[in-house]
Coordinates of C-alpha atoms and ligand atoms in Angstrom, one line a residue:
M1 CA 31.6 103.1 -97.1
Y2 CA 29.4 103.2 -100.2
Q3 CA 28.1 105.4 -103.0
Y4 CA 24.7 105.3 -104.7
V5 CA 22.5 106.8 -107.3
K6 CA 18.7 107.0 -107.0
D7 CA 16.1 106.3 -109.7
G8 CA 12.7 106.7 -108.1
D9 CA 12.3 103.8 -105.7
R10 CA 15.3 102.1 -107.0
Y11 CA 18.9 102.6 -106.0
V12 CA 22.2 101.4 -107.5
V13 CA 24.7 101.0 -104.7
S14 CA 28.4 100.6 -105.0
I15 CA 30.0 99.3 -101.8
D16 CA 33.6 100.5 -101.3
N17 CA 36.4 98.1 -101.4
H18 CA 37.3 96.3 -98.0
Q19 CA 33.9 97.1 -96.5
D20 CA 31.5 94.5 -95.1
V21 CA 28.3 94.2 -97.1
M22 CA 26.0 93.9 -94.0
E23 CA 27.5 96.9 -92.3
A24 CA 27.5 99.1 -95.4
L25 CA 24.0 98.1 -96.5
T26 CA 22.7 98.7 -92.9
A27 CA 24.2 102.2 -93.0
F28 CA 22.7 102.8 -96.4
C29 CA 19.2 101.8 -95.2
I30 CA 19.5 104.2 -92.2
E31 CA 20.7 107.1 -94.4
T32 CA 18.0 106.7 -97.0
G33 CA 15.3 105.7 -94.6
I34 CA 14.5 102.5 -96.4
R35 CA 12.5 100.2 -94.1
A36 CA 11.4 97.6 -96.6
G37 CA 12.8 96.4 -99.9
E38 CA 14.6 93.9 -102.0
V39 CA 18.3 93.5 -102.7
S40 CA 20.3 91.9 -105.5
G41 CA 23.8 92.1 -106.6
I42 CA 27.2 90.8 -107.6
G43 CA 30.8 91.5 -106.6
A44 CA 33.9 89.9 -105.1
V45 CA 35.0 89.1 -101.6
C46 CA 38.1 87.9 -99.7
S47 CA 36.2 86.6 -96.6
A48 CA 32.6 85.6 -95.8
T49 CA 30.8 83.9 -92.9
L50 CA 27.7 81.9 -93.7
R51 CA 25.2 80.4 -91.4
F52 CA 23.3 77.1 -91.7
L53 CA 20.4 76.4 -89.4
N54 CA 19.7 72.8 -88.6
P55 CA 15.9 72.7 -88.4
A56 CA 15.9 69.5 -86.2
T57 CA 18.1 70.9 -83.5
K58 CA 17.6 74.7 -84.2
A59 CA 21.4 74.9 -83.8
Y60 CA 23.3 77.4 -86.0
V61 CA 26.4 76.3 -87.7
D62 CA 28.6 79.3 -88.8
R63 CA 31.5 78.8 -91.1
T64 CA 34.0 81.4 -92.4
F65 CA 35.6 81.2 -95.8
E66 CA 38.9 83.1 -96.1
E67 CA 39.7 83.2 -99.8
Q68 CA 39.0 85.3 -102.9
M69 CA 35.5 84.5 -104.2
E70 CA 33.1 86.0 -106.7
I71 CA 29.7 87.0 -105.5
S72 CA 28.0 85.1 -108.3
S73 CA 24.6 85.9 -106.8
L74 CA 23.4 87.9 -103.9
V75 CA 19.7 88.2 -103.2
G76 CA 17.7 89.2 -100.2
N77 CA 15.4 91.6 -98.5
I78 CA 15.1 94.5 -96.1
S79 CA 12.7 94.6 -93.2
E80 CA 12.9 96.0 -89.7
K81 CA 13.1 94.5 -86.2
D82 CA 13.2 96.4 -82.9
G83 CA 13.2 99.7 -84.9
K84 CA 16.4 98.8 -86.8
P85 CA 17.1 97.6 -90.4
Y86 CA 16.9 93.9 -90.6
L87 CA 18.8 92.5 -93.6
H88 CA 18.1 89.0 -94.8
L89 CA 20.7 88.2 -97.4
H90 CA 21.7 85.0 -99.1
V91 CA 24.8 84.7 -101.3
N92 CA 26.4 82.3 -103.7
L93 CA 30.2 82.6 -103.8
G94 CA 32.3 81.2 -106.6
R95 CA 35.7 79.9 -105.7
S96 CA 38.9 79.9 -107.9
D97 CA 38.2 76.3 -108.9
Y98 CA 34.7 77.5 -110.1
S99 CA 32.9 75.5 -107.4
V100 CA 30.4 77.5 -105.3
V101 CA 29.6 77.8 -101.6
G102 CA 26.5 79.6 -100.5
G103 CA 24.0 80.3 -97.8
H104 CA 22.7 82.8 -95.3
M105 CA 25.1 85.8 -95.0
L106 CA 26.5 86.9 -91.7
T107 CA 29.5 88.8 -93.0
C108 CA 30.9 89.5 -96.4
R109 CA 34.2 91.5 -96.8
I110 CA 34.5 93.1 -100.3
N111 CA 37.7 92.7 -102.1
G112 CA 37.3 94.3 -105.5
A113 CA 33.8 95.6 -106.1
C114 CA 30.2 95.1 -105.0
E115 CA 27.4 96.4 -107.2
L116 CA 23.9 96.2 -105.6
F117 CA 20.5 97.0 -106.8
V118 CA 18.0 98.0 -104.1
T119 CA 14.3 98.6 -104.5
R120 CA 12.4 100.4 -101.9
Y121 CA 8.9 99.2 -100.8
D122 CA 6.4 101.6 -99.2
C123 CA 4.9 99.0 -96.8
R124 CA 6.3 98.2 -93.3
L125 CA 7.8 94.8 -92.9
G126 CA 8.3 93.7 -89.3
R127 CA 9.8 90.6 -87.8
R128 CA 9.0 88.4 -84.9
F129 CA 10.8 85.4 -83.5
D130 CA 9.0 82.1 -84.2
E131 CA 9.5 79.3 -81.7
E132 CA 8.7 76.5 -84.0
T133 CA 11.2 77.3 -86.7
G134 CA 13.7 79.2 -84.6
L135 CA 13.5 82.0 -87.3
N136 CA 12.7 85.7 -87.3
L137 CA 9.7 85.4 -89.6
Y138 CA 7.7 88.3 -91.2
D139 CA 5.1 89.7 -88.8
F140 CA 2.3 90.9 -91.1
Ligands
LIG1 FE1 18.4 83.0 -94.4

């Protein structure tokens, strides 16, 4: 599903071809016991589902893109909710015409490679649902 090397609190993670980034990174967090941290990376995908939240209606709009795209930038964080890893990842995806789509990642199927950098934090980062925004905000 993935391979990694560790350098202190930092990890270099290579997600295997055809894997989903969310699934692989969740498994990685469980295996390594990472409960808080940050994520960045690059790679290539053949399919991705992104989510847009309309703040006025609090309605989610999910859209799937089925095409080969470059992960020109993946950035996000690791926290926990209900005792499980909670990944909050945003991604910019470059299309074959060099335009970019991007947003909040729901799924991201690797087709090629995915090279991530994960930094572990020692603090605990919880989440709670916030009625006003409709978001799972940090619960400090
Ligand atoms: Fe988001």
